[in-house]
Coordinates of C-alpha atoms and ligand atoms in Angstrom, one line a residue:
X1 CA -19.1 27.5 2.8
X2 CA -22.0 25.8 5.1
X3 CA -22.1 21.8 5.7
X4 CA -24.9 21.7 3.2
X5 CA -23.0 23.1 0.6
X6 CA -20.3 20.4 1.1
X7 CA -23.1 17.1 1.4
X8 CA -21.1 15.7 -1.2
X9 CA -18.1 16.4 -0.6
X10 CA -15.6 13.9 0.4
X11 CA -12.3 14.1 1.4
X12 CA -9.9 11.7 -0.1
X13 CA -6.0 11.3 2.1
X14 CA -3.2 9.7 1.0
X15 CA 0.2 10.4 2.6
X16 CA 2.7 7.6 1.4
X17 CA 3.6 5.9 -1.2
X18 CA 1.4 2.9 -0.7
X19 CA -1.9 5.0 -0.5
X20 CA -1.1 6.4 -3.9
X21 CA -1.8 3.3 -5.8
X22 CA -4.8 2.9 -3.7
X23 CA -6.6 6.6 -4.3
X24 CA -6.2 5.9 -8.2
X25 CA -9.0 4.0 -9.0
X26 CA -11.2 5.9 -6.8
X27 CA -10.7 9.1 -7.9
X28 CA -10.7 7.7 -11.8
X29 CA -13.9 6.6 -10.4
X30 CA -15.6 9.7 -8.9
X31 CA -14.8 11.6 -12.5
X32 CA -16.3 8.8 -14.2
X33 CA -19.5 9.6 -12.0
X34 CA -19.3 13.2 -12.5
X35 CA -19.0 13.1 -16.3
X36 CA -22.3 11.2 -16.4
X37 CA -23.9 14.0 -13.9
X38 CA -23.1 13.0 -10.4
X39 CA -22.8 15.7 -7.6
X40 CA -20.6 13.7 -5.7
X41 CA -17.3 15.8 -5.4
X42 CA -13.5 15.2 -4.0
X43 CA -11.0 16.9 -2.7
X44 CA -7.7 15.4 -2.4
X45 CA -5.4 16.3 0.6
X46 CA -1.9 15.0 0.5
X47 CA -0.3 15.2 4.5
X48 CA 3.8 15.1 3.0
X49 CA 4.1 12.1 4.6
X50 CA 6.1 11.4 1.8
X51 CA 7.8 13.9 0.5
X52 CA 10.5 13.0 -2.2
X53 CA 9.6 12.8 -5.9
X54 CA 10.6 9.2 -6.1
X55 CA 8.4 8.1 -3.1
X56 CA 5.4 10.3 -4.2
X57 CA 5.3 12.6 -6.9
X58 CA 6.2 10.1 -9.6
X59 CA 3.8 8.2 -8.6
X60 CA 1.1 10.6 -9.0
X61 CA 2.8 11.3 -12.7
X62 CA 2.2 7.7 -13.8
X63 CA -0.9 6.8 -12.0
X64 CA -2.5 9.9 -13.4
X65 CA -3.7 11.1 -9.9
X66 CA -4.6 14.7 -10.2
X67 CA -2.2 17.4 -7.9
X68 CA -3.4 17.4 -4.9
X69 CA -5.8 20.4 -3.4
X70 CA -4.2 20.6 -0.7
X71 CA -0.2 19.6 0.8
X72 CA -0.2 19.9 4.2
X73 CA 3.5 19.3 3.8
X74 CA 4.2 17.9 7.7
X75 CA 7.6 15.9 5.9
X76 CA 9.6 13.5 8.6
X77 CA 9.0 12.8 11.8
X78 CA 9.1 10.2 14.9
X79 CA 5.5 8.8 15.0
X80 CA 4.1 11.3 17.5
X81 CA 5.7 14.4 15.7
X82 CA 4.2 13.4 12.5
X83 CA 0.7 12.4 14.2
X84 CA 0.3 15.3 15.8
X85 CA 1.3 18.0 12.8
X86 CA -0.9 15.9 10.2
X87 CA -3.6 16.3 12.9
X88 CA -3.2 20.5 13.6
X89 CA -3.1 21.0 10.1
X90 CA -6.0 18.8 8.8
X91 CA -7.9 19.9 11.7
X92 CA -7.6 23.6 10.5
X93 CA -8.0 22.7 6.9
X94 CA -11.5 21.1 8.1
X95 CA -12.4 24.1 10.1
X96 CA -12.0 26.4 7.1
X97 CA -14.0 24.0 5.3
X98 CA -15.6 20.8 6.3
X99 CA -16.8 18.0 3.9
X100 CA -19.5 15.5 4.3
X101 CA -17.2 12.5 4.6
X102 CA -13.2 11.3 5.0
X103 CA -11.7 8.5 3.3
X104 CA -9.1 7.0 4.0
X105 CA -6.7 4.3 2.8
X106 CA -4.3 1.9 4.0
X107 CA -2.5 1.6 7.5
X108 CA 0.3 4.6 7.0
X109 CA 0.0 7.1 9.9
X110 CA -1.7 9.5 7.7
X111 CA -4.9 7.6 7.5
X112 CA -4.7 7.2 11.2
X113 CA -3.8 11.0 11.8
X114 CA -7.0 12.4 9.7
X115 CA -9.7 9.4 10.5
X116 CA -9.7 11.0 14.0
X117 CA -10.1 14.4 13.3
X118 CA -12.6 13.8 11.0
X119 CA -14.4 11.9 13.9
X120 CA -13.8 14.0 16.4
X121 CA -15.6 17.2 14.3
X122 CA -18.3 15.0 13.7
X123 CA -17.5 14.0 10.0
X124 CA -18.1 10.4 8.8
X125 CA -15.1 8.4 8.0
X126 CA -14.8 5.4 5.4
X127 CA -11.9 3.1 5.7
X128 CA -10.9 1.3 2.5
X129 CA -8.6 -1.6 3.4
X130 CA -10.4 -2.0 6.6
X131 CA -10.4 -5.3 9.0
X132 CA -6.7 -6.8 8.0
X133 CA -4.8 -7.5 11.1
X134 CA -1.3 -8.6 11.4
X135 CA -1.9 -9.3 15.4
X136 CA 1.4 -7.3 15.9
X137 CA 1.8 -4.4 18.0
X138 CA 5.0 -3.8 17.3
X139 CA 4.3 -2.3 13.6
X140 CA 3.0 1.1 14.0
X141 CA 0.8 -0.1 10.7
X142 CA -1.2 -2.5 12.6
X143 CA -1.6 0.1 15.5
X144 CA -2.9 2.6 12.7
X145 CA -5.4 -0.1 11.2
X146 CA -6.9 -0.8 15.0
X147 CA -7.4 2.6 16.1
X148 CA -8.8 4.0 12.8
X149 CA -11.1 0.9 12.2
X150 CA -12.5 1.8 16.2
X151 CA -13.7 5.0 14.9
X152 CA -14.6 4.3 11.5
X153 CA -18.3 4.8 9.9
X154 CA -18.2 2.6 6.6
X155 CA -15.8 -0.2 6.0
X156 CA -14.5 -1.0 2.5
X157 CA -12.8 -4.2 2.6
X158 CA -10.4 -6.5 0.5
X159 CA -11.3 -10.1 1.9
X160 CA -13.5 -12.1 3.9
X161 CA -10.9 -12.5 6.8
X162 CA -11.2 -9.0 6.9
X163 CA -15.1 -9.1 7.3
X164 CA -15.0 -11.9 10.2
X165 CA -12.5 -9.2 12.3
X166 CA -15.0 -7.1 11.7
X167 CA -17.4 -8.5 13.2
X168 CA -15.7 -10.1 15.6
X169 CA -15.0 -6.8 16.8
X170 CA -18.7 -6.0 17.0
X171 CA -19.1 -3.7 13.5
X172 CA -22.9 -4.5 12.0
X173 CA -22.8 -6.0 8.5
X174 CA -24.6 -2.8 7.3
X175 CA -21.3 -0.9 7.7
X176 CA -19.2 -3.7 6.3
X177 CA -18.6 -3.6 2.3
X178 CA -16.9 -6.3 0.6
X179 CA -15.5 -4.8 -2.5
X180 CA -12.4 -5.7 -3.5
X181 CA -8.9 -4.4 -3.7
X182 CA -8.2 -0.9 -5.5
X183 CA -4.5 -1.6 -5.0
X184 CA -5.3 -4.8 -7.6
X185 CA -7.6 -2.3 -10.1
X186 CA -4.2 0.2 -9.9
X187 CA -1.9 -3.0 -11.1
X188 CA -4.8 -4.4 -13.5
X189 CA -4.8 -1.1 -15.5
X190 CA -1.0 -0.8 -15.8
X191 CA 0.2 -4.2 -16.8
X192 CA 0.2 -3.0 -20.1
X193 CA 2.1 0.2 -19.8
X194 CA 4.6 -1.8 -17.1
X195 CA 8.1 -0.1 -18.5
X196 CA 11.8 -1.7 -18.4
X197 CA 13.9 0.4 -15.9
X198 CA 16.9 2.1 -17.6
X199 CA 19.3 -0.1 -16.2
X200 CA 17.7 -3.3 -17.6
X201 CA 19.7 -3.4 -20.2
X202 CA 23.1 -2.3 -18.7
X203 CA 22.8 -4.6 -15.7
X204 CA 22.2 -7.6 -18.1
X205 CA 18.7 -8.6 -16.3
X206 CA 16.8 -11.4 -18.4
X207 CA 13.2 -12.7 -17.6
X208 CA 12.9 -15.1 -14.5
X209 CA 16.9 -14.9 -14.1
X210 CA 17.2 -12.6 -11.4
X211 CA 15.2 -11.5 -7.8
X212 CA 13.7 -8.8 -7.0
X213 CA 13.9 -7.6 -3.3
X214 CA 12.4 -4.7 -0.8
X215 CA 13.1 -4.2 2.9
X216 CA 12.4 -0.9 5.1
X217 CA 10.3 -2.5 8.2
X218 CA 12.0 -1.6 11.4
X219 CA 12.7 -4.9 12.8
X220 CA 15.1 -6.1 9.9
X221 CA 16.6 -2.8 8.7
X222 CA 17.0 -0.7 11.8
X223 CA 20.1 -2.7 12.7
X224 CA 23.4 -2.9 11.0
X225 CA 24.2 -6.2 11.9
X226 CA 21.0 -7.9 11.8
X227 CA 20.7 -6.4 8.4
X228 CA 24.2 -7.2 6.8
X229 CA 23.4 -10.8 7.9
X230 CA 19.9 -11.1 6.2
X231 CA 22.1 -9.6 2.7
X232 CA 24.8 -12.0 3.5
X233 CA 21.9 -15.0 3.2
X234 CA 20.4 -14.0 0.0
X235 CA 24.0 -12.8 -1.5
X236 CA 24.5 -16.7 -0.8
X237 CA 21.0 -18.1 -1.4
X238 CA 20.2 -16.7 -4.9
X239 CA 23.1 -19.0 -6.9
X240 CA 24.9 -16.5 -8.3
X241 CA 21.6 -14.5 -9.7
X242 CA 21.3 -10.9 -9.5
X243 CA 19.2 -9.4 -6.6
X244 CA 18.1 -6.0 -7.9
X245 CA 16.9 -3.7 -4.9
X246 CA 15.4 -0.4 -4.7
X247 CA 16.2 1.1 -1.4
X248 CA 14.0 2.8 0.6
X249 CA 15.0 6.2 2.1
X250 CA 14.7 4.0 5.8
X251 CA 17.0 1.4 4.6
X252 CA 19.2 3.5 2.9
X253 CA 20.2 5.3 6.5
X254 CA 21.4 1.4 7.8
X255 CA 23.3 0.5 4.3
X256 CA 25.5 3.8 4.6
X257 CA 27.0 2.0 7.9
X258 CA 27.4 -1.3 6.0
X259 CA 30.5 -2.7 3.9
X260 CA 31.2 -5.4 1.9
X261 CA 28.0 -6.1 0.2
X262 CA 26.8 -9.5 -1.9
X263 CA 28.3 -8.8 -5.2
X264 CA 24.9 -9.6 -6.6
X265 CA 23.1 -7.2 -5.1
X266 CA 22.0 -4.2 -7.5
X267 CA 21.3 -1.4 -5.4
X268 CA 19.2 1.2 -7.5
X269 CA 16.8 4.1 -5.9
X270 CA 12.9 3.5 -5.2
X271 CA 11.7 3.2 -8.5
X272 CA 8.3 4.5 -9.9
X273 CA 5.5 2.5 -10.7
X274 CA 5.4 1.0 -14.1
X275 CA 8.8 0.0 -13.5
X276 CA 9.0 -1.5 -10.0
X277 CA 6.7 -3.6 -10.9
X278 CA 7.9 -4.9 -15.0
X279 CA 11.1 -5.7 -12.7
X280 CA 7.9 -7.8 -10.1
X281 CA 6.6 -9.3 -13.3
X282 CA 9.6 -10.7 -14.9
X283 CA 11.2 -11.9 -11.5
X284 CA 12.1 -15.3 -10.8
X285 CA 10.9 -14.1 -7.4
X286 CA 10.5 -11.7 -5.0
X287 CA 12.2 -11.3 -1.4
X288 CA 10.3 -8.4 0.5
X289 CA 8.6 -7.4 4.0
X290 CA 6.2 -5.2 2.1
X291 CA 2.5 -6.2 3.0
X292 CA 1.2 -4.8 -0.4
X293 CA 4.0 -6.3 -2.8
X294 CA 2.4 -9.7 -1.5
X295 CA -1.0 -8.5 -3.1
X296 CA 0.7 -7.7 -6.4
X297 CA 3.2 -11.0 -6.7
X298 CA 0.2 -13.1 -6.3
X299 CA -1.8 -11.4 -9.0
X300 CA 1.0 -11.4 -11.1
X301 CA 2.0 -15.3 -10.1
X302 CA 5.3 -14.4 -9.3
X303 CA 6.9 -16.3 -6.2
X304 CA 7.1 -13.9 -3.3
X305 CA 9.4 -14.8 0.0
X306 CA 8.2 -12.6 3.0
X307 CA 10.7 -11.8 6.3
X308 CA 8.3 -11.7 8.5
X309 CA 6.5 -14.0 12.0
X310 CA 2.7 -12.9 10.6
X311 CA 0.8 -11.1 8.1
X312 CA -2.4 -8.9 7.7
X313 CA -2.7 -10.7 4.3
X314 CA -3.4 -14.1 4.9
X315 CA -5.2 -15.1 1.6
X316 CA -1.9 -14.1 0.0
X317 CA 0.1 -17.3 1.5
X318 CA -3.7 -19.3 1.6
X319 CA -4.5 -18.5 -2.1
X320 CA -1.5 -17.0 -3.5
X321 CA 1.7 -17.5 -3.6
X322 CA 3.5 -15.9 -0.7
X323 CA 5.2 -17.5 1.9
X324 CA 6.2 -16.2 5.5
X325 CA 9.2 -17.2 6.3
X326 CA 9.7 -15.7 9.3
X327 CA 12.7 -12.6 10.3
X328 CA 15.3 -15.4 11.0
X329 CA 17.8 -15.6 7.6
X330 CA 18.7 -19.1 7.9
X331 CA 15.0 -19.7 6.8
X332 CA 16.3 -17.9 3.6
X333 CA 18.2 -21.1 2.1
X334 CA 15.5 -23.4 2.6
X335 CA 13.1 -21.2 1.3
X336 CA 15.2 -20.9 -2.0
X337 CA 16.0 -24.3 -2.6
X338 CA 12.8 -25.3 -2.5
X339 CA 12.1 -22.5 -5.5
X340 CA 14.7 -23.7 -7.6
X341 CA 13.9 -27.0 -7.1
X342 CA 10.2 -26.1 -9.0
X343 CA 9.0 -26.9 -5.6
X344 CA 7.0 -23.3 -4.9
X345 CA 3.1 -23.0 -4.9
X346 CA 1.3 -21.7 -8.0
X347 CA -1.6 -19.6 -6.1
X348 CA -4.8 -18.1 -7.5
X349 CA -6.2 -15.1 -7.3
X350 CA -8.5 -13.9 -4.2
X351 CA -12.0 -13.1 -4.5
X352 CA -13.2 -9.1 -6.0
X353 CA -9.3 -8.9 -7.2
X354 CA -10.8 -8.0 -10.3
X355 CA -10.1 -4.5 -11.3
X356 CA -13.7 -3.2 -10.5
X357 CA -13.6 -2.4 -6.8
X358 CA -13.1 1.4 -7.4
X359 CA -16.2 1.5 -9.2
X360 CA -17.9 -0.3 -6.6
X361 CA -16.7 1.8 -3.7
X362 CA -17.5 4.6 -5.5
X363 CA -21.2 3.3 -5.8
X364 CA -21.8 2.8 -2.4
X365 CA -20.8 6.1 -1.5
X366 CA -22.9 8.1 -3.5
X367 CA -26.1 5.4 -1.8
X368 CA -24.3 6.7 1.6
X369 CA -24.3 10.5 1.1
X370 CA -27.4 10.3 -0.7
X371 CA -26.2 11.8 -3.4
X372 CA -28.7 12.3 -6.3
X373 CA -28.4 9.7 -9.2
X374 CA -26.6 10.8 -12.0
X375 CA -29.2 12.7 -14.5
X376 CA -31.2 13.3 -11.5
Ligands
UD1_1 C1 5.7 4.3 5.7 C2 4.5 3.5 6.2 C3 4.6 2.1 5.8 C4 4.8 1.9 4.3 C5 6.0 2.8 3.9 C6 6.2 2.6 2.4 C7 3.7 4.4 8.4 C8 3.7 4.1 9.8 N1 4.5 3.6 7.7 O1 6.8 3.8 6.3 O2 3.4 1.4 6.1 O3 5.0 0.6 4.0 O4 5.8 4.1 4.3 O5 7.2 3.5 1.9 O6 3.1 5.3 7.9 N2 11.8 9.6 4.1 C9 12.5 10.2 3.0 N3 11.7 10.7 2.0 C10 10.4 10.5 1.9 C11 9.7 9.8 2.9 C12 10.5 9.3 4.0 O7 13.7 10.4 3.1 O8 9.8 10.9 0.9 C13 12.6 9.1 5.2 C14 12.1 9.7 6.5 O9 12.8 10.9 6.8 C15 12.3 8.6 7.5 C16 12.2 7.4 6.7 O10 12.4 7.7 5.4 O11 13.5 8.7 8.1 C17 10.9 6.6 7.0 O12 9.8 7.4 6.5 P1 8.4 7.3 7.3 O13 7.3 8.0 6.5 O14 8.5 7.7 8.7 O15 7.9 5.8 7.3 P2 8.2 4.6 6.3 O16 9.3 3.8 6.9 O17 8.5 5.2 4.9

């Protein structure tokens, strides 16, 4: 098929689990367009990032993401490994057949791994989530966000911190699109279908009488001892409350080595969706060093404790109701008291976190490719 035939064409990515919830709304989008005549057209390529059902194909179940067109199944890797075989295999896919444009979402290492292929055959890329920086090199994430932003075309972003390093970093306001945050659309459309995990019931959970948690970076899981200590601290911290925590396949490799766990700690697998977050909603709070869950805890109002020195989410602890506390877990007690003392912020909402921003990405493309009005 020739470039022409594909001027409408776009590529969408998503490789792990956090760029699932962040396709949705763009792709629910796109068919809304179509249905009312639109030649704008998708194609949705998943890398295998991701790989097991609980960390990607249940999500695409519940989030009604079509199957994807095309798996380039490159499963785990170090960094490098899985780099390089997202790249040789999206770079062959595009060869075959080459669309007019590549989105991309997030900061995983699949967005990073197609943005400069695309580029580098001449195909426009469009970032959504563009501009957040966490100002640490040590997280491959933030190394993914810088080096796909450098080559980026279009810029969809969540915030207006995200628009001043933007410019900052010399991108024209023509290529800059505040819009929003699709990861806020995903949660806005769900909160009604949110669904109580099997073991609410059996664990004895009630609303605001437990904690949620989540931990898989590097820096606190990667070491048994530095992990069992951070457990230890919220075992301690959390008066006798139940912590329930899914564990990601990362962490799971560092609790196999560990003994003697908090007695309060429910260990239960990654859970989908709907039901990670009813157990978010109906938290007293949340203890994580997930970047997105800070999004979602301050839509939802729910208290959110973050181990970690800095975050690419600032208007989550300016507006909302996150709070970095930092990798150390003696800042865990303090942080806790001052929550059950009634003592923790309330938060708003940012800007655009308003359930439209698909739609409004979505617009702007088809004003990008020049794609013929709908009816036109
Ligand atoms: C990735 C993203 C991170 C995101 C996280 C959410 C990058 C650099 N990081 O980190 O931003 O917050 O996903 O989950 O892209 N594994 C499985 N099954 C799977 C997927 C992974 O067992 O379906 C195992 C892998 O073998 C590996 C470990 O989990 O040992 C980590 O997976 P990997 O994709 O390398 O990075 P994440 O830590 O998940």
């Amino acid at each position: 098929m020739s470039h022409d035939d594909n001027g409408h064409l776009i590529d969408i990515i998503a490789g792990a689990r956090p760029n699932f919830m962040k396709i949705a709304p763009i792709i629910r989008a796109i068919q809304a367009r179509q249905k009312a005549g639109s030649a704008l057209r998708w194609r949705l390529v998943h890398t295998g990032q991701h790989y097991d059902a609980r960390m990607s194909a249940d999500f695409f179940d519940q989030l009604d993401i079509p199957a994807p067109d095309v798996n380039l199944e490159v499963g785990s890797g170090t960094q490098a490994e899985q780099t390089a075989a997202i790249m040789v295999r999206y770079e062959q896919l595009l060869l075959q057949q080459r669309g007019a444009l590549c989105l991309v979402v997030g900061d995983v290492t699949s967005t990073m791994a197609c943005a400069i292929v695309a580029q580098k055959l001449g195909i426009a890329v469009a970032h959504v989530e563009a501009g957040i920086r966490s100002d640490d090199w040590t997280m491959p994430e933030e190394i993914n966000r810088m080096v796909t932003d450098a080559i980026t075309n279009w810029y969809f972003t969540t915030s207006e911190v995200a628009n001043d390093n933007l410019r900052r970093a010399g991108v024209t306001e023509d290529r800059i699109f505040f819009v929003g945050n699709t990861m806020i659309d995903t949660l806005l459309v769900n909160l009604p279908r949110l669904k109580e995990p099997p073991f609410w019931v059996g664990a004895g959970l009630q609303s605001r009488r437990y904690f949620v948690m989540t931990m898989h970076r590097p820096a606190n899981v990667d070491t048994a001892d530095g992990f069992a200590a951070v457990l230890a601290a919220i075992g301690r911290g959390v008066r006798g409350m139940p912590v329930v925590f899914p564990v990601h396949p990362r962490t799971a490799k560092t609790l196999a080595a560990l003994g003697g766990l908090p007695k309060n700690l429910l260990l239960v697998e990654p859970q989908p969706y709907l039901e990670f977050n009813y157990l978010v909603k109906h938290a007293l709070a949340v203890i994580t060093d997930s970047g997105g869950i800070t999004e979602e805890t301050t839509v939802m109002g729910v208290p959110c404790i973050t181990m970690r020195n800095t975050t690419e989410r600032p208007e989550t602890v300016t507006l909302g109701t996150n709070e970095l506390i930092g990798t150390d877990p003696a800042q865990l007690k303090p942080a806790l008291d001052r929550l059950f003392d009634g003592r923790w912020k309330t938060g708003s909402v940012p800007p655009l976190w308003d359930g439209k921003t698909g739609e409004r990405i979505v617009e702007r493309l088809e004003v990008l490719l020049g794609t013929p009005a709908a009816g036109a």
